[in-house]
Coordinates of C-alpha atoms in Angstrom, one line a residue:
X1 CA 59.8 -14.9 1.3
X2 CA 58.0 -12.2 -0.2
X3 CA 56.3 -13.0 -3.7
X4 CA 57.1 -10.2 -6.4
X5 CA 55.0 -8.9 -9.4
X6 CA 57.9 -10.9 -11.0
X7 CA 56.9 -13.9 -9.4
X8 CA 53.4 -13.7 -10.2
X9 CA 53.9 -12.4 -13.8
X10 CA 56.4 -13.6 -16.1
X11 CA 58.1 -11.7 -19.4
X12 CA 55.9 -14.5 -21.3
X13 CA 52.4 -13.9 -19.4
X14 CA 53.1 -10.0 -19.7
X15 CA 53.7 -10.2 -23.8
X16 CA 50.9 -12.8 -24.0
X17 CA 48.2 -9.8 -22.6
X18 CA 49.7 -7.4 -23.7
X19 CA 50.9 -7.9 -27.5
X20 CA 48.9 -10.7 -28.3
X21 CA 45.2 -10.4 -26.5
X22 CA 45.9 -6.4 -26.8
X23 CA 44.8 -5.5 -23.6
X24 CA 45.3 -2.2 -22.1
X25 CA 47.6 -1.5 -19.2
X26 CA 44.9 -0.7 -17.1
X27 CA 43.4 -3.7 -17.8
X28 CA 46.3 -6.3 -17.4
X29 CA 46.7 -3.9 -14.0
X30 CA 43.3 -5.2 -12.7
X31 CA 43.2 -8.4 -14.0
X32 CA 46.6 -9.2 -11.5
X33 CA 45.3 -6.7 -8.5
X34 CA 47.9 -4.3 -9.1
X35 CA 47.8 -0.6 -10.0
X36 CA 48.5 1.1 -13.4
X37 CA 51.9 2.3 -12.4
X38 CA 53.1 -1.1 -11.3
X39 CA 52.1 -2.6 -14.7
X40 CA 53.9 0.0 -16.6
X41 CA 57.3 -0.4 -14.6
X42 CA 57.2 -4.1 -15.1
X43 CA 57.1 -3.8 -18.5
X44 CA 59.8 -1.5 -18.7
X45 CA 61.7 -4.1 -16.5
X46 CA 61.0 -6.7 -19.1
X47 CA 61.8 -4.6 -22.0
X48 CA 58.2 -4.5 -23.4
X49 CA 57.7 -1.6 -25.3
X50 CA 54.9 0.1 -25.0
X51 CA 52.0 1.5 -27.8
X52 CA 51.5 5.1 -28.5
X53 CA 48.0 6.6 -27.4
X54 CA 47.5 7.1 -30.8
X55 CA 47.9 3.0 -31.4
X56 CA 46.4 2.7 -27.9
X57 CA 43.3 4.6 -29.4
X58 CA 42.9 2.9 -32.4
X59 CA 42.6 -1.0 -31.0
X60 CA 40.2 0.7 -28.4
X61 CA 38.3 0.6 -31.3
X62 CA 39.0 -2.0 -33.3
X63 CA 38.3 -4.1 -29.9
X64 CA 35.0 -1.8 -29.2
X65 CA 33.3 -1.0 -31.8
X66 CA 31.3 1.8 -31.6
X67 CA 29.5 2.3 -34.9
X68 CA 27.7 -0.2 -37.1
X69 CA 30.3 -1.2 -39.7
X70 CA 27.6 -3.1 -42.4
X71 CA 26.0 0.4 -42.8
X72 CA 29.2 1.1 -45.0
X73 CA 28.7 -2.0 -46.9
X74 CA 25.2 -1.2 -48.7
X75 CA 25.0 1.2 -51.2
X76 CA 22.2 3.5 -50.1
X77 CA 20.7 7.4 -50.5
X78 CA 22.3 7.7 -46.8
X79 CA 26.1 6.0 -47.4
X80 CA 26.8 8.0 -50.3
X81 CA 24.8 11.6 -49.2
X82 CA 27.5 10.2 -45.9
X83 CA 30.6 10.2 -48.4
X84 CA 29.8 13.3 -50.0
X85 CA 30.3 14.5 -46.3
X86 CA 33.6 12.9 -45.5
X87 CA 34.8 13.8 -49.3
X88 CA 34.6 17.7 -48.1
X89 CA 34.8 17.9 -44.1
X90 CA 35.7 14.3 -43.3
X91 CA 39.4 12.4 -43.2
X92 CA 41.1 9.0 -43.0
X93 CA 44.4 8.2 -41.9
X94 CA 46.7 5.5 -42.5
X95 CA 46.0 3.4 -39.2
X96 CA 42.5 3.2 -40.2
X97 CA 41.0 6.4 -38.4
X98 CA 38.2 8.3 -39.5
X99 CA 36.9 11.6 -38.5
X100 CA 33.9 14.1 -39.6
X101 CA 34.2 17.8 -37.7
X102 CA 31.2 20.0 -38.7
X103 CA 29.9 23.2 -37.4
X104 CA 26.4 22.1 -37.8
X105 CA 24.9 20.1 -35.8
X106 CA 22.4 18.8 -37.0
X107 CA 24.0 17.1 -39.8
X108 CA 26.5 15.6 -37.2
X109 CA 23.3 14.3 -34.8
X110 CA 22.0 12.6 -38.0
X111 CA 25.3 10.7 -39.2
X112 CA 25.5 9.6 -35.8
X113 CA 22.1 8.1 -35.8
X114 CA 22.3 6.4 -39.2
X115 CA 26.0 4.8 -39.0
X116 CA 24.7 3.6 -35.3
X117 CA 27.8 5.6 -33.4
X118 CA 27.6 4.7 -30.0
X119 CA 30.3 7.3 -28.3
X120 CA 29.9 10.7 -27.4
X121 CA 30.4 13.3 -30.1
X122 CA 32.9 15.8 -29.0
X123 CA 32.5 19.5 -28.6
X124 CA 34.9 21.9 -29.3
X125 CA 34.1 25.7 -28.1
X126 CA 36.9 27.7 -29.7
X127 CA 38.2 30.5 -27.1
X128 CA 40.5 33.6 -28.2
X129 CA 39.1 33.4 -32.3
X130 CA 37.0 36.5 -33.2
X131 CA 33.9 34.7 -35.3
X132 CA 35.1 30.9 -34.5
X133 CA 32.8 28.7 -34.2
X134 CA 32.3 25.4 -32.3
X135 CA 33.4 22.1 -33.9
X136 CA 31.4 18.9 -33.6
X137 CA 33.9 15.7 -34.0
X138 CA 32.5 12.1 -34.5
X139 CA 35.9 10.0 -34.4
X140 CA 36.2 5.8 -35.2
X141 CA 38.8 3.4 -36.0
X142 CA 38.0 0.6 -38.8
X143 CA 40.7 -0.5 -41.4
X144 CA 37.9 -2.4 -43.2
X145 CA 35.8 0.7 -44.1
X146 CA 38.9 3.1 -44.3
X147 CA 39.7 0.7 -47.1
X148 CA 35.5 1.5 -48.7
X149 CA 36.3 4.7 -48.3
X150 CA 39.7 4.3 -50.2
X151 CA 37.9 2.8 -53.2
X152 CA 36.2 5.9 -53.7
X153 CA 39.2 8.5 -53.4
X154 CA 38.6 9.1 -49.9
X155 CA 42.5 8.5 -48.9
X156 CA 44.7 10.5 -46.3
X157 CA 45.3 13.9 -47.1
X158 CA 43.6 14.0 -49.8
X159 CA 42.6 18.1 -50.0
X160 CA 44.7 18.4 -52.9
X161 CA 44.5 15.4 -54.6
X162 CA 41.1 14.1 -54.8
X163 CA 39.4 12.7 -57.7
X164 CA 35.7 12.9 -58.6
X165 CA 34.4 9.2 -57.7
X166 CA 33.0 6.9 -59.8
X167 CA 28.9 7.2 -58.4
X168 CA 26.0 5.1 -59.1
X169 CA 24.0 7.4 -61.0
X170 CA 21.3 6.9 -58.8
X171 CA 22.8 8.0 -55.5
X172 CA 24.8 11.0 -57.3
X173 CA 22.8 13.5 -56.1
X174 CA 23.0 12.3 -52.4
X175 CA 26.7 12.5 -52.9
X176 CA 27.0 15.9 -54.4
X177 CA 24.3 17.2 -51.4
X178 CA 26.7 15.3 -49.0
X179 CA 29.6 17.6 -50.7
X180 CA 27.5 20.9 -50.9
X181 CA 26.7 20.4 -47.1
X182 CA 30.3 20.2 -46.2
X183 CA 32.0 22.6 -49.0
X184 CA 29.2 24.5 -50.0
X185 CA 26.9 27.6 -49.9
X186 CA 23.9 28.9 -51.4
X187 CA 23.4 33.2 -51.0
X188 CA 20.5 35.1 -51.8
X189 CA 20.4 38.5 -52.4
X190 CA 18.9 41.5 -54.3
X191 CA 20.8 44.3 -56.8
X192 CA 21.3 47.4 -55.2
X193 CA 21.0 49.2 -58.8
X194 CA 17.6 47.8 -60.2
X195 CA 16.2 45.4 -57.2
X196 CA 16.5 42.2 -59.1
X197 CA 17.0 39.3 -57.3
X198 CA 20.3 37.4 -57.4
X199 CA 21.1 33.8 -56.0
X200 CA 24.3 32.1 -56.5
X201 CA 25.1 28.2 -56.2
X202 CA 28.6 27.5 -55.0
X203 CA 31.3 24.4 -54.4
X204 CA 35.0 24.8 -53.8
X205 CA 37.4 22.1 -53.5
X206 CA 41.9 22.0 -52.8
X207 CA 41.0 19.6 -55.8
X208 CA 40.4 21.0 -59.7
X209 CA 39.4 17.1 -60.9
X210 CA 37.3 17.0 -58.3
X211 CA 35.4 20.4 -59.1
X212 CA 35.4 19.5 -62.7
X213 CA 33.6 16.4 -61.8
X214 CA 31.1 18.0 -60.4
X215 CA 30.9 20.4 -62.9
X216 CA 30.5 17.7 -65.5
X217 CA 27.7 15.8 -63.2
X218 CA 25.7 18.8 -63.3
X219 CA 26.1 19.7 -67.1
X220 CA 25.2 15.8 -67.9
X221 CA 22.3 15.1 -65.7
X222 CA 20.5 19.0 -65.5
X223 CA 21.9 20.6 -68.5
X224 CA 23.0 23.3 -66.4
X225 CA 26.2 25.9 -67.2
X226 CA 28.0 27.2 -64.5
X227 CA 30.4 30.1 -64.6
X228 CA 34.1 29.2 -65.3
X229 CA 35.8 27.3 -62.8
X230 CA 38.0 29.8 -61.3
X231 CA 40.3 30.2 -58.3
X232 CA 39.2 31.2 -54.7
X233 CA 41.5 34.6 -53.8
X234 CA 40.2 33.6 -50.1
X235 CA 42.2 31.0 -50.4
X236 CA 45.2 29.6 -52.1
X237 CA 45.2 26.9 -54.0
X238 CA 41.2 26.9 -53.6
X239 CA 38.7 25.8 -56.9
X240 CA 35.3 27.6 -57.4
X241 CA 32.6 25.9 -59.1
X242 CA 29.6 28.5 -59.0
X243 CA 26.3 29.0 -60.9
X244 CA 24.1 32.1 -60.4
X245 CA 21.6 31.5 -63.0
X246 CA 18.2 31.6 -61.1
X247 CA 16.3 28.8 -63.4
X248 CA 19.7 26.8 -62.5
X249 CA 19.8 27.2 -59.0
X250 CA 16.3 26.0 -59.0
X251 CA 17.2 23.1 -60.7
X252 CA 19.9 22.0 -58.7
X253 CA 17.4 22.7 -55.9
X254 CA 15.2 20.6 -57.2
X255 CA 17.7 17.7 -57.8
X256 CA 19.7 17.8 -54.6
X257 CA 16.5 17.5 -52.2
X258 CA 14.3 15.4 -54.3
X259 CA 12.3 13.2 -52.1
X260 CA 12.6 15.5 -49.2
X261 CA 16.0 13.7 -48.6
X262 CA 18.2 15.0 -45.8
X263 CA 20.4 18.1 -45.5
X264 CA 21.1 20.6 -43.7
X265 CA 18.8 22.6 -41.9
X266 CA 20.3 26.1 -42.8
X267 CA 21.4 25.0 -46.7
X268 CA 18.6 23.1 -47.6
X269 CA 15.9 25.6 -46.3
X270 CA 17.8 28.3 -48.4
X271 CA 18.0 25.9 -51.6
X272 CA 13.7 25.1 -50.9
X273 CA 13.2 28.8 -51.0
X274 CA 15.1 29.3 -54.4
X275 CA 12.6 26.5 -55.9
X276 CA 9.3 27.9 -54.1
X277 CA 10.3 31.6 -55.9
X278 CA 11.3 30.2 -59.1
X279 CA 7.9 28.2 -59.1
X280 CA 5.7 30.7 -58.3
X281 CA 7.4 33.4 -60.8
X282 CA 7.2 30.3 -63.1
X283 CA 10.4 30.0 -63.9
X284 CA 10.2 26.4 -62.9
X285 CA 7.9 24.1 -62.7
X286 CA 6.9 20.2 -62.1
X287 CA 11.1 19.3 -62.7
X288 CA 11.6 21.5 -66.2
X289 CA 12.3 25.0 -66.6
X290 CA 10.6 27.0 -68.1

């Protein structure tokens, strides 16, 4: 008599790898010496239903983990400069997943070396945009430091409602450069009518708490005035925080990169240069206006 898949694996067995153990398909399939195909028919057969490739993904990851969970669970310069990132260009979602997409990538290279990320990043070329540019995606699954990320506002979809976290003082700098690298811009340029130089300092955010927060940071801790808050007309719904004082700019400069401390290449050259002008015009000098 011919033996079956049936005989060989019962309802029980098939559950037990399957739901419990949460083995893949393809690995219940060569664990019995079968292919994929028969696997998934069986389990039709038994009624078992089967998990999404979303869900699929997700206890990849919880089962492999490619990334070095502790690094979320020290306050450091590097975790919050990190969540200043994710606050701007990163996002959770409810299962647990989090993902950073950044057109630089040298900011992208350097998260990936510091949180241990073993995977590939992925590359997206964007074909059929005028002016798009490509995408670099680092992608992970971890309920446990979704949930860190949670206790500082960092929640799914949270564009429109996030709140300015509660920062050590200490790292808030690395968190606002974290946000300035992912929302941010710094231009430079000079007057058409009288030549002077003009350099302006800007954040936006979906979130008007969250812009105020930073607003507030930067009054508190540099005694610097920004213009009022206003709305983007590029985009609705968007909030501008901008400074174009030049002895400002310089501070932030100054304050943001303190240390030499990471950013990103294009940005943070730009934000040097504002400082090495204002200190040789002495407009600033040794940390103080003046």
């Amino acid at each position: 008599m011919k033996v079956t898949l049936r005989d060989k694996i019962s309802k029980e067995t098939l559950e037990e790898l399957y739901v419990q153990q949460g083995r893949s398909i393809g690995e219940i399939a060569k664990l019995c010496g079968c292919g994929y195909g028969s696997i998934s028919r069986l389990m039709s057969e038994y009624g078992i239903g089967k998990r999404s490739s979303k869900q699929g993904l997700a206890l990849h990851f919880k089962r492999n983990t490619n990334f070095d969970v502790e690094f979320f669970k020290q306050e450091s310069p590097e975790f919050f400069y990190i969540l200043g990132l994710w606050a701007s260009d990163g996002c959770v979602t409810k299962d647990g997943g989090l993902k950073l997409t950044m057109c630089d990538i040298d900011v992208v290279e350097w998260v990936k070396e510091r949180i241990g990320y073993k995977n590939k990043v992925f590359v997206r070329i964007p074909t059929g945009f005028q002016n798009a540019k490509t995408t670099y995606t680092l992608t992970f699954y971890n309920q446990e430091v979704a949930g860190i990320f949670e206790g500082y506002g960092i929640v799914p979809n949270k564009s429109l409602t996030i709140k300015f976290p509660n920062i050590p003082r200490q790292f808030i700098h690395d968190f606002i450069r974290g946000v300035f690298d992912g929302d941010g811009s710094i231009s430079v340029g000079v007057r058409s009518d009288n030549g002077a130089r003009t350099q302006s300092f800007r954040i936006v955010s979906g979130s008007l708490d969250f812009v105020k927060g930073i607003e507030r940071v930067l009054e508190e801790e540099l005694n610097v005035r920004g213009n009022k808050i206003s709305a983007d007309k590029r985009g609705a719904g968007v909030y501008e925080y901008r400074v174009s004082r030049r002895q400002d700019v310089a501070k932030i400069a100054a304050w943001l990169y303190q240390n030499d401390a990471f950013g990103m290449k294009r940005k943070k050259e730009k934000m040097l240069q504002v400082l090495s002008d204002a200190r040789q015009e002495r407009r600033y000098e040794v940390g103080k206006a003046v």
